[in-house]
Short mmCIF file of C-alpha atoms in Angstrom, two decimals:
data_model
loop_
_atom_site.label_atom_id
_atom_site.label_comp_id
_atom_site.label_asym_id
_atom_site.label_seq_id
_atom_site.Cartn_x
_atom_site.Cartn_y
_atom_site.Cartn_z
CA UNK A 1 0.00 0.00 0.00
CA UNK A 2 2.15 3.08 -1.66
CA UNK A 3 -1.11 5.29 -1.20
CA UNK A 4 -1.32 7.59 2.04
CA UNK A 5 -4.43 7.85 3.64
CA UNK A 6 -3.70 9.02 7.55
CA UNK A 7 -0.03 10.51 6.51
CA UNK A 8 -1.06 12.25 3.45
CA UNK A 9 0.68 15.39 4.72
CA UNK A 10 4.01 13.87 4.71
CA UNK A 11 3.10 13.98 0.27
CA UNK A 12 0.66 17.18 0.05
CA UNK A 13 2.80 20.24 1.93
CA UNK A 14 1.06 22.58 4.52
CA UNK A 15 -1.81 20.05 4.17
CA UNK A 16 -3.03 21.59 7.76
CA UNK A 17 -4.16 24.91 6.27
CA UNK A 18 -7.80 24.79 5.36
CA UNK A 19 -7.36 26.13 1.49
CA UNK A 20 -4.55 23.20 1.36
CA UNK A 21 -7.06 20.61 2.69
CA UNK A 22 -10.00 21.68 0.81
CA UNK A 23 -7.92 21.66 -2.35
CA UNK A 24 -6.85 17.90 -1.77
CA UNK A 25 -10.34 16.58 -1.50
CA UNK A 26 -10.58 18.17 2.02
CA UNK A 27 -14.53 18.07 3.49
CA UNK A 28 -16.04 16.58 0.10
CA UNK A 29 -17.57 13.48 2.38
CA UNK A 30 -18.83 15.53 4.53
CA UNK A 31 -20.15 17.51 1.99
CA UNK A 32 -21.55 14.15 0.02
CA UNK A 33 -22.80 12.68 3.81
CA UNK A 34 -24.78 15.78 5.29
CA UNK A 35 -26.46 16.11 1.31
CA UNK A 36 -27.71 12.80 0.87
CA UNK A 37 -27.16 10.57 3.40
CA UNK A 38 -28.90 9.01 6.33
CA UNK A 39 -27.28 9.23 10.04
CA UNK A 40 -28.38 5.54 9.98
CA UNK A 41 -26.98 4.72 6.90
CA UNK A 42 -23.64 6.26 7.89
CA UNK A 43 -23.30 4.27 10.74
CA UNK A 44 -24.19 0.88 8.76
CA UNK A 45 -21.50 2.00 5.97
CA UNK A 46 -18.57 2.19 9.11
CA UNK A 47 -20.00 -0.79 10.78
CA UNK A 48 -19.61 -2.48 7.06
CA UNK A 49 -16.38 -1.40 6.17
CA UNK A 50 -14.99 -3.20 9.91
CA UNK A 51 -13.22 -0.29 11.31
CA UNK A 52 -11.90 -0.76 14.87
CA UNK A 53 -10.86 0.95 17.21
CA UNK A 54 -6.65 2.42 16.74
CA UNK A 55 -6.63 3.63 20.24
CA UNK A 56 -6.04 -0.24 21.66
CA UNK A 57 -8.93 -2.23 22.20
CA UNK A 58 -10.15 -2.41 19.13
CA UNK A 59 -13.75 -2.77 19.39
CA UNK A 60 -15.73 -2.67 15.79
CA UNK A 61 -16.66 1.57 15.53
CA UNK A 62 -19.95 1.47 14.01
CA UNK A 63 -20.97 -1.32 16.51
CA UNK A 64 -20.15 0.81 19.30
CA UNK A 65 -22.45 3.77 17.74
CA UNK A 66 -25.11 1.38 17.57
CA UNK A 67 -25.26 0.55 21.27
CA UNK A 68 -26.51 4.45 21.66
CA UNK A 69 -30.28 4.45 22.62
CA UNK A 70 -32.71 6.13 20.60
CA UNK A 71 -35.51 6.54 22.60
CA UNK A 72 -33.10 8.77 25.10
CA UNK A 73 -33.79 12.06 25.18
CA UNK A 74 -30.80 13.62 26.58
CA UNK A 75 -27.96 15.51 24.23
CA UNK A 76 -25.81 12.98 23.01
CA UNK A 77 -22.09 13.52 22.99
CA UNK A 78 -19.08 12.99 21.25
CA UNK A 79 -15.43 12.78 22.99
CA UNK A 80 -12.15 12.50 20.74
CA UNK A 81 -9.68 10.10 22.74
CA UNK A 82 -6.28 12.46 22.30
CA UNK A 83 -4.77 12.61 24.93
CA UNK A 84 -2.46 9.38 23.90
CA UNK A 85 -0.06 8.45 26.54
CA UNK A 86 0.57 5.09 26.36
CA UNK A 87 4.76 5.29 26.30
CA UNK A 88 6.05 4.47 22.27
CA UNK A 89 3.00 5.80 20.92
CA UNK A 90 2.94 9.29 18.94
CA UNK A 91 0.71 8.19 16.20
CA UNK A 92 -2.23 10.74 16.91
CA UNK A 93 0.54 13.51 17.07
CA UNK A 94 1.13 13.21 13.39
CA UNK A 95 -2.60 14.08 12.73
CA UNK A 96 -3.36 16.70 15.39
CA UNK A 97 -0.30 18.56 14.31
CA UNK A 98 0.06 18.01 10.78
CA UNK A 99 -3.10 17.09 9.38
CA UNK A 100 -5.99 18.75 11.39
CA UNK A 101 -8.75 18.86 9.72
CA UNK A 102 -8.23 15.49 8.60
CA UNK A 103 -9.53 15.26 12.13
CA UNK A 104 -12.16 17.84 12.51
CA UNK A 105 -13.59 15.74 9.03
CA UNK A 106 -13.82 12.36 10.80
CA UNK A 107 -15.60 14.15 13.54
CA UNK A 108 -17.91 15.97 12.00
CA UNK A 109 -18.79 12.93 9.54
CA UNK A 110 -18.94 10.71 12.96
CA UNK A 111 -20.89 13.24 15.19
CA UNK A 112 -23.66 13.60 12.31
CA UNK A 113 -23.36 9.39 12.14
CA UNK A 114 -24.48 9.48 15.74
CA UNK A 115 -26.70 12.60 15.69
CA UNK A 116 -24.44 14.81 17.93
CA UNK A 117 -25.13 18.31 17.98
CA UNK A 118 -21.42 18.81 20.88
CA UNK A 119 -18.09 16.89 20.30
CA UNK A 120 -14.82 17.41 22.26
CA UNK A 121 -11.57 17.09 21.44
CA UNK A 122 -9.44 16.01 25.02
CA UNK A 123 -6.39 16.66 24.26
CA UNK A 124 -3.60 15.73 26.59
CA UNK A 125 -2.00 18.72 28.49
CA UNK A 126 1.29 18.19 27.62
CA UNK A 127 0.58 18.54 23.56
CA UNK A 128 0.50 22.62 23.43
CA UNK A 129 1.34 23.06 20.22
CA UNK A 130 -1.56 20.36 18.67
CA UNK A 131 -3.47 22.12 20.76
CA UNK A 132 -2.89 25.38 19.02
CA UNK A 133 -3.15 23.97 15.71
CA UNK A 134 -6.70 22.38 16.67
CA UNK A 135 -7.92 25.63 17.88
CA UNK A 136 -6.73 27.42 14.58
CA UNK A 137 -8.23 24.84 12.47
CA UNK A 138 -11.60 25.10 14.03
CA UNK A 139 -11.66 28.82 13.51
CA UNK A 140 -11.20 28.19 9.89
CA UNK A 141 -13.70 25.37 9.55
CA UNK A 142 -16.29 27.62 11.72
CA UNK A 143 -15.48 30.51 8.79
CA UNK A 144 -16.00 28.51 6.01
CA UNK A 145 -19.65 26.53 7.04
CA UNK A 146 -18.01 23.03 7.92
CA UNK A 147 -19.16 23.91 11.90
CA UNK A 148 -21.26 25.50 13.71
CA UNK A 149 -25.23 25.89 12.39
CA UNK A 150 -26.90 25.19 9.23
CA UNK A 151 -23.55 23.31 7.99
CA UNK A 152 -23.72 23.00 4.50
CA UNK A 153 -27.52 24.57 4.18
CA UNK A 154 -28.87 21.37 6.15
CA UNK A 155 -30.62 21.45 9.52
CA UNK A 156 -27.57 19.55 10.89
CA UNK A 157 -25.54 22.26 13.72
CA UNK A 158 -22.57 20.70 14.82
CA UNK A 159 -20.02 22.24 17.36
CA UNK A 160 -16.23 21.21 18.82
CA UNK A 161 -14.51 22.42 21.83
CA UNK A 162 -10.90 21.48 22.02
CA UNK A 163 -10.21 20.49 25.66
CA UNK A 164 -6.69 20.23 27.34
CA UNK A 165 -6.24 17.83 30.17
CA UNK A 166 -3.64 18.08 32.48
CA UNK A 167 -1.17 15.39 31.52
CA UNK A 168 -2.11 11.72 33.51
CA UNK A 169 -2.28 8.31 31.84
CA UNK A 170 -5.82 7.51 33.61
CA UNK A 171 -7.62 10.50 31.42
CA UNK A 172 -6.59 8.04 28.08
CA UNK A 173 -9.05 5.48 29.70
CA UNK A 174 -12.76 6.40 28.00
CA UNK A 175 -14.65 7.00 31.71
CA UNK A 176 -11.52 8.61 33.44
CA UNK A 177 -11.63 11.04 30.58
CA UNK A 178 -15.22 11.93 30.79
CA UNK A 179 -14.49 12.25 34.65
CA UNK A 180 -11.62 14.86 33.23
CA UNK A 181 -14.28 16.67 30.97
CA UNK A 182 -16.84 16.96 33.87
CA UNK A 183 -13.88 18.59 36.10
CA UNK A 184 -13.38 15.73 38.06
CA UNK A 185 -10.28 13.90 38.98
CA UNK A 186 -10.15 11.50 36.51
CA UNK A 187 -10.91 8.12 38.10
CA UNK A 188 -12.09 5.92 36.35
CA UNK A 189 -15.90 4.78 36.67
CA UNK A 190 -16.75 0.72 37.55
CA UNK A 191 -18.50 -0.62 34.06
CA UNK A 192 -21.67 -0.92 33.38
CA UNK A 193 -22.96 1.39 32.66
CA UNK A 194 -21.33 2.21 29.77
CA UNK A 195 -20.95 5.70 28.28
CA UNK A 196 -23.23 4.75 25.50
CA UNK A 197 -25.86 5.38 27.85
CA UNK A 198 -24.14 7.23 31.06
CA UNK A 199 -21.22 9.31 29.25
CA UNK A 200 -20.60 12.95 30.25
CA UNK A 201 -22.66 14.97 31.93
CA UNK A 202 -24.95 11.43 32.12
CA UNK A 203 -25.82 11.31 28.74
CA UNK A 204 -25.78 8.76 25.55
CA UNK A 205 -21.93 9.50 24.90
CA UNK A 206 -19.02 7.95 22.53
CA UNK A 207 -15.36 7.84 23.09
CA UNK A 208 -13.35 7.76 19.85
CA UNK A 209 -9.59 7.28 19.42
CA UNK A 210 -8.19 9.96 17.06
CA UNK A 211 -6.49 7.80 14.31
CA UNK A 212 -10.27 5.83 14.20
CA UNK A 213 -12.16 9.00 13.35
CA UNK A 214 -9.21 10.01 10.78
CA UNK A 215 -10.09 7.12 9.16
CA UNK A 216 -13.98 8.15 8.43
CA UNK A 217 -13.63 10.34 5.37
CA UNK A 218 -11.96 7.49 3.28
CA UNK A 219 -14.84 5.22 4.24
CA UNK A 220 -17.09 7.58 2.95
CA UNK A 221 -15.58 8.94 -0.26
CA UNK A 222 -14.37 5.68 -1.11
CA UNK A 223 -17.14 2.95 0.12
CA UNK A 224 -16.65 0.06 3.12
CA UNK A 225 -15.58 -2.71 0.31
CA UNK A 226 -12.36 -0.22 -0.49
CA UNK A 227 -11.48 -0.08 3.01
CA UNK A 228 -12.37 -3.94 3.52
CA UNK A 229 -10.12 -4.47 0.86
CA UNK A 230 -6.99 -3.38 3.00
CA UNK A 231 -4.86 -5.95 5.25
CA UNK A 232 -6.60 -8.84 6.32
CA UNK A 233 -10.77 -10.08 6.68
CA UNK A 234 -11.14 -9.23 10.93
CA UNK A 235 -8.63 -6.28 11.03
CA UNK A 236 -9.03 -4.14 7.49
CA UNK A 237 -7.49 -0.67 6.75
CA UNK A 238 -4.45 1.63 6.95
CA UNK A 239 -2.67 1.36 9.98
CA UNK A 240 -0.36 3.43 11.54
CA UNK A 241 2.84 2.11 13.44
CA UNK A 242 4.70 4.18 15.77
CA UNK A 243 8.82 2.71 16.19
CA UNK A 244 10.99 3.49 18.31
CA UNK A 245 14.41 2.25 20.31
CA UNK A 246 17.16 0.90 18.82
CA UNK A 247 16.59 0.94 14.97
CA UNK A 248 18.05 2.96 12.52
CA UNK A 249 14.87 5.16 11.12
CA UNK A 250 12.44 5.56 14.62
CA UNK A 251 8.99 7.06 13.26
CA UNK A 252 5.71 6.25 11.84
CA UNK A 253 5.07 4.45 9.31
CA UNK A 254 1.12 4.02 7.22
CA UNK A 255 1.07 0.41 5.90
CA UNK A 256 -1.61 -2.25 6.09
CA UNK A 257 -3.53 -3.97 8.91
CA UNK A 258 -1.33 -7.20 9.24
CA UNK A 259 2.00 -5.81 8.20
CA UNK A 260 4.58 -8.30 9.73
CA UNK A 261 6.29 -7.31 12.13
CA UNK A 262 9.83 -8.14 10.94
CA UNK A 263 8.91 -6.08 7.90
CA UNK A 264 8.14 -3.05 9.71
CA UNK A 265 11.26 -3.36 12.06
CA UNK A 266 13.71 -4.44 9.54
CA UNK A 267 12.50 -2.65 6.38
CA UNK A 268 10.85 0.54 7.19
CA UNK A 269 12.04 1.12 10.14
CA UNK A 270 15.91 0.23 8.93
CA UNK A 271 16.69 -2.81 10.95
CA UNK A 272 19.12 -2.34 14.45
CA UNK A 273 20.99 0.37 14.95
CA UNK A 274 24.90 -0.67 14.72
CA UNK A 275 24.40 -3.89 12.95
CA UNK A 276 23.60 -5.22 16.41
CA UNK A 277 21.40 -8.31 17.01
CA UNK A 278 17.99 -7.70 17.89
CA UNK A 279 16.75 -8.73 21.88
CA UNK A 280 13.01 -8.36 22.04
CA UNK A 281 10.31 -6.26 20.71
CA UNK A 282 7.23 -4.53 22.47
CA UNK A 283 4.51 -4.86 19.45
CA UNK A 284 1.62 -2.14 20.85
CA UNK A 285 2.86 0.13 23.62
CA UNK A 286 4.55 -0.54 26.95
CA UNK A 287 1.74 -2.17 28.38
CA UNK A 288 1.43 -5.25 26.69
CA UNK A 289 3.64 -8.74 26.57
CA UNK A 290 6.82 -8.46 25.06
CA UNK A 291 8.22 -10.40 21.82
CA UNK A 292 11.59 -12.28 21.85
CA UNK A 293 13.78 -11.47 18.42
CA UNK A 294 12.28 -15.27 17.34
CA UNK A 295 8.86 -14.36 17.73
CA UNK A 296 8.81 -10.72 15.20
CA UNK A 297 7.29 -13.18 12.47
CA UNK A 298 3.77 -12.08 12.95
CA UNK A 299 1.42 -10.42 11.00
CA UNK A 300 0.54 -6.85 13.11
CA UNK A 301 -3.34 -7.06 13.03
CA UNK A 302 -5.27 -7.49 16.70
CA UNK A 303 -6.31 -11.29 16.03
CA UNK A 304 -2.62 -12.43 15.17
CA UNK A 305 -0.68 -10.58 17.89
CA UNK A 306 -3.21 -12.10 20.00
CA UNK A 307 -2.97 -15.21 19.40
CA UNK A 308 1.52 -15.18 19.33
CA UNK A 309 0.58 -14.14 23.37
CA UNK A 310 0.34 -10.15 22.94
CA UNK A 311 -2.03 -7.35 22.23
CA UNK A 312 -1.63 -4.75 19.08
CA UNK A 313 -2.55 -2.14 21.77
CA UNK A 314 -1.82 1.48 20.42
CA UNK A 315 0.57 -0.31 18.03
CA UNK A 316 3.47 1.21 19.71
CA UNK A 317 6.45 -0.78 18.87
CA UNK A 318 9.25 -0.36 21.53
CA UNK A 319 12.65 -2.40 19.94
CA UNK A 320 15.40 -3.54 22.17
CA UNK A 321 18.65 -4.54 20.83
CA UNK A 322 21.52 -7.02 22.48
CA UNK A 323 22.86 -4.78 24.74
CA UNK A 324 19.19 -4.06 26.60
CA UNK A 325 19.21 -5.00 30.54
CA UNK A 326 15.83 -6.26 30.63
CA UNK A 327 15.52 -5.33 34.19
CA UNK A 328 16.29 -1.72 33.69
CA UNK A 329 14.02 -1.66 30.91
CA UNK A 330 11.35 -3.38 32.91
CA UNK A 331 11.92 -0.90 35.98
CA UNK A 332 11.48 1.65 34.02
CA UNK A 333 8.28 0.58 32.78
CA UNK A 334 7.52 -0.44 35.93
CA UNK A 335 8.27 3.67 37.29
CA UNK A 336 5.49 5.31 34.84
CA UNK A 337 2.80 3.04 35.77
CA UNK A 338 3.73 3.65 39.35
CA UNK A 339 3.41 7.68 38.90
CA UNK A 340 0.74 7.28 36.86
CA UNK A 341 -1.80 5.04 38.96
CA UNK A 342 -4.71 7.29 40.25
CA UNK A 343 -4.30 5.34 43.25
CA UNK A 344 -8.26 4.51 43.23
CA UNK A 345 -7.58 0.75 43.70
CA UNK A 346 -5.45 -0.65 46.21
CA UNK A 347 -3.92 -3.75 43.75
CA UNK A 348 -2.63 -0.69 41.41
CA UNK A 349 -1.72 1.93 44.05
CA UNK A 350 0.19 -0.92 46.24
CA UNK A 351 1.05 -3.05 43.46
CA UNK A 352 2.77 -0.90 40.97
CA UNK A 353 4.88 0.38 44.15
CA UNK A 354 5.84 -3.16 44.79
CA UNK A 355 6.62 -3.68 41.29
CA UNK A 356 9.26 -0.79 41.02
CA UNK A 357 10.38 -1.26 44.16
CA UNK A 358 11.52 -4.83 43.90
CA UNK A 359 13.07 -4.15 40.14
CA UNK A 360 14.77 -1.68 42.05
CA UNK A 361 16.35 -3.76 43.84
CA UNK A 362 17.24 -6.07 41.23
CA UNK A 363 18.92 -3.70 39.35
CA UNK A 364 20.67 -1.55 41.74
CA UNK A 365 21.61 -4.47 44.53
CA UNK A 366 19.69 -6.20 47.45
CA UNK A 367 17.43 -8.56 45.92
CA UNK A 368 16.73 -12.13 47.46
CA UNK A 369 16.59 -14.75 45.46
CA UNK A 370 13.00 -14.96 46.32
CA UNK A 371 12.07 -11.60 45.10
CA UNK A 372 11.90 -13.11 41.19
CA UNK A 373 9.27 -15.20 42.48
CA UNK A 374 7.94 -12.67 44.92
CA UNK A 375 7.77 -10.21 41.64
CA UNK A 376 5.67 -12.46 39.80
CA UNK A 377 3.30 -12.75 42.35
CA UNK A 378 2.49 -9.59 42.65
CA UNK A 379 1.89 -8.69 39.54
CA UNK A 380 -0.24 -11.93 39.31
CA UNK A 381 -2.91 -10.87 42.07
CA UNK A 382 -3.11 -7.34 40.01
CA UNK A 383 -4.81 -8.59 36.93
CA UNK A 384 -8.50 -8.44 36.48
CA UNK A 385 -8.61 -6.90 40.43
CA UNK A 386 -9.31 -3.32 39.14
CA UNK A 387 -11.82 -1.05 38.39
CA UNK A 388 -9.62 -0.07 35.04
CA UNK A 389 -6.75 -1.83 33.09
CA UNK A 390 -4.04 -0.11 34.24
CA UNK A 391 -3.00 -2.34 36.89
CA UNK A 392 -3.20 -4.79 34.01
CA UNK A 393 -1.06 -2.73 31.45
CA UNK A 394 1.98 -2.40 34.44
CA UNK A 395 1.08 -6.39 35.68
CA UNK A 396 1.54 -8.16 32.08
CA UNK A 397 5.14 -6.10 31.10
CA UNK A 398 6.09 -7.60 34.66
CA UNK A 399 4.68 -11.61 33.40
CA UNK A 400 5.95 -11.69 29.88
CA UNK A 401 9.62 -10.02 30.94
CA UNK A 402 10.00 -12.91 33.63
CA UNK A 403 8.69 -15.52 31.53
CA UNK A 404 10.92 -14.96 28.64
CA UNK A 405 13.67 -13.80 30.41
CA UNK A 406 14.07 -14.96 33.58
CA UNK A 407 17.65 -16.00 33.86
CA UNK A 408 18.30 -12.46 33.18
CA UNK A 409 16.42 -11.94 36.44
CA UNK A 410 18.01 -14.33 38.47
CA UNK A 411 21.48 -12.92 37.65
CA UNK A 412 20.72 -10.35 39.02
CA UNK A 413 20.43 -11.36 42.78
CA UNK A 414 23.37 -13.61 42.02
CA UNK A 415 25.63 -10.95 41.20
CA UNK A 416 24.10 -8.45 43.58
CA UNK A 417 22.63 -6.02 41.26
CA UNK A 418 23.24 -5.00 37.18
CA UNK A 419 25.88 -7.25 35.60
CA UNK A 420 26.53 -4.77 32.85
CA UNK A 421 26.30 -1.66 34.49
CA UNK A 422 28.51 -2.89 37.96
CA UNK A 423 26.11 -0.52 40.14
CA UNK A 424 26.44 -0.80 43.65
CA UNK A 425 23.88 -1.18 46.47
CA UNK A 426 21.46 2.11 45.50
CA UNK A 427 20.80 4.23 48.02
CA UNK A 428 16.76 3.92 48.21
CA UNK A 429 17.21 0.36 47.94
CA UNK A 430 19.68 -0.14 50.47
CA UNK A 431 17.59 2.38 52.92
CA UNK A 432 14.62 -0.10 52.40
CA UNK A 433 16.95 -3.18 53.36
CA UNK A 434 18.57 -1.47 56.26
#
């Protein structure tokens, strides 16, 4: 696939100026949707063309609109998922900041699909400068018709606020970001209900990753078979993959649904940096199980990373080469999930403290040899204990890195700490001991 769809800008300069957009085909589906077509019918040509969900789970789009009720009389709302935060993802980036209303498109087509009169864009706090650009871009698409009332000379009145959060992992999770939205602290709510029918401000609501609503305008210019006809039967349609580590050309690359993995680390992304031999790969962001350099030969689409014993996730590919302590790696892993737990659950707030701590002590010196066991354990009673996954996403780094790995591990208490770096006892680690 030669053709850009999400990166088009990277082909069509200054592609996030309206005149630029609108020259390249920019708004004519929404033009061709809100003139002739059907909310209904919009919704029925996404569900056909099997678009899921790029923000990690995956779920099938247009079956998710369907679960909104119709005999509900409340507003209904749309949120745009951008806050993205999962570490060795920066796939949304590229749209927000490049290719805007690219965005604004999808949700305009997808707010009209749903019969949403208010979308909002979250966008993570961090991200000023996409920020900027969003707010710029919706000026010019409120100047020339695409927002606001009468779009188009219909009845349809569509309008999008651009809302920056203030930086935490929890607000990428759909009901910790509505939490955000409403001005709460952003802990996540125990499911069901779901925000289909209690979203923000208790109303029919859907949450919608970025790169999925990107990917509405194609659908509708070009029809669900076109789409379909992209990567494989269960997973169809451009796909964006974020790489990064120890490769020669880190970045994103648009290719296929089902892209092997070996391609995309060896060919597009230019293989390991100094000839060295690759150690493991992270296929979908930092959160899910980790690959061994034998196990890259798999097709990158959610049902075939599945079933080789990891998730797609955000498709945030994290590579490790030779040289990678897989303890360090781990602990840091382990340190962002610990800063980042809301602390709502007591398996997440206790248990990503544990995790750190005892990698800590692996790597810097102190560890008992049952603290590899001790480890696992741990992370073991976090899974499925949580009102949200991200006790999960900092439990099943902590399973996959032992079970492929382990002797790794176990060197370390042997030799007291890192055998390549030669640290001594650290100071936190021997304060904990003492």
């Amino acid at each position: 696939m030669s053709e850009k769809i999400l990166l088009r800008h990277e082909d069509v300069p200054d592609l996030r100026r309206l005149e630029v957009y609108e020259r390249d085909g920019g708004y004519q589906a929404a033009r061709q949707a809100l003139g002739g077509m059907e909310p209904a019918a919009l919704v029925e040509l996404v569900k056909a063309s099997g678009l899921r969900g790029r923000g990690g789970a995956g779920f099938p789009t247009g079956v998710k609109w369907g679960f909104l009720p119709k005999d509900n009389p409340k507003p209904r709302y749309l949120c745009v998922n951008a806050d993205e935060s999962e570490p060795g993802t920066f796939k949304d980036r590229q749209i927000i900041e490049r290719n805007p209303h690219l965005l604004i498109e999808g949700t305009l087509l997808s707010a009209y699909a749903i019969q949403s009169h208010t979308a909002y864009i979250y966008i993570r706090g961090e991200f000023a400068f996409g920020a900027k650009v969003l707010e710029e871009a919706l000026a010019e698409a409120y100047a020339k018709g695409h927002l606001g009332r009468r779009i188009y000379g219909t009845d349809y009145d569509l309008d999008i606020y651009v809302h920056r959060g203030a930086g935490a992992y929890i607000c990428g999770e759909e009901t910790g970001l509505i939490e955000s939205l409403e001005g709460k602290r952003a802990y996540p709510r125990i499911k069901p209900p779901f925000p289909a029918t209690h979203g923000l401000f208790a109303s029919p609501t859907i949450v919608n990753n970025v790169e999925t609503l990107a990917c509405v305008p194609a659908i509708v210019s070009r029809g669900a078979d076109w789409f379909k006809g992209i990567g494989p039967e269960k997973s169809p349609g451009p796909k964006l993959y974020c790489v990064s580590g120890h490769v020669n050309k880190p970045g994103v690359y648009e290719l296929p649904m089902g892209t092997s993995l070996r391609e995309i680390v060896y060919t597009h992304a230019g293989g390991i940096r100094d000839g060295k031999a690759l150690k493991a790969v992270i296929p979908g962001g930092s959160s899910v199980p980790v690959f061994t350099a034998g196990e890259i030969d798999v097709a990158m689409d959610f049902e075939s990373v599945a079933k080789a014993g990891s998730l797609l996730g955000s498709c945030g590919i994290i590579v490790m080469d030779e040289d990678t302590c897989m303890v360090r790696a781990l602990q840091v892993i382990a340190r962002f999930y610990r800063h980042e737990s809301c602390g709502q659950c007591t398996p997440c707030r206790e248990g990503t403290g544990w995790l750190e701590d005892l990698l800590m002590r692996l790597e810097h010196g102190g560890a008992r040899p049952q603290d590899v066991d001790l480890l696992r354990r741990v992370a073991d009673n976090m899974i499925g204990n949580t009102v949200c996954v991200l006790a999960d996403a900092a439990a099943m780094p902590v399973q996959s890195f032992l079970s492929k790995f382990r002797p790794e591990f176990e060197r370390h208490v042997e030799t007291g700490g890192c055998p390549a770096r030669g640290d001594r006892l650290h100071p936190a680690a021997a304060a904990a001991q003492a």
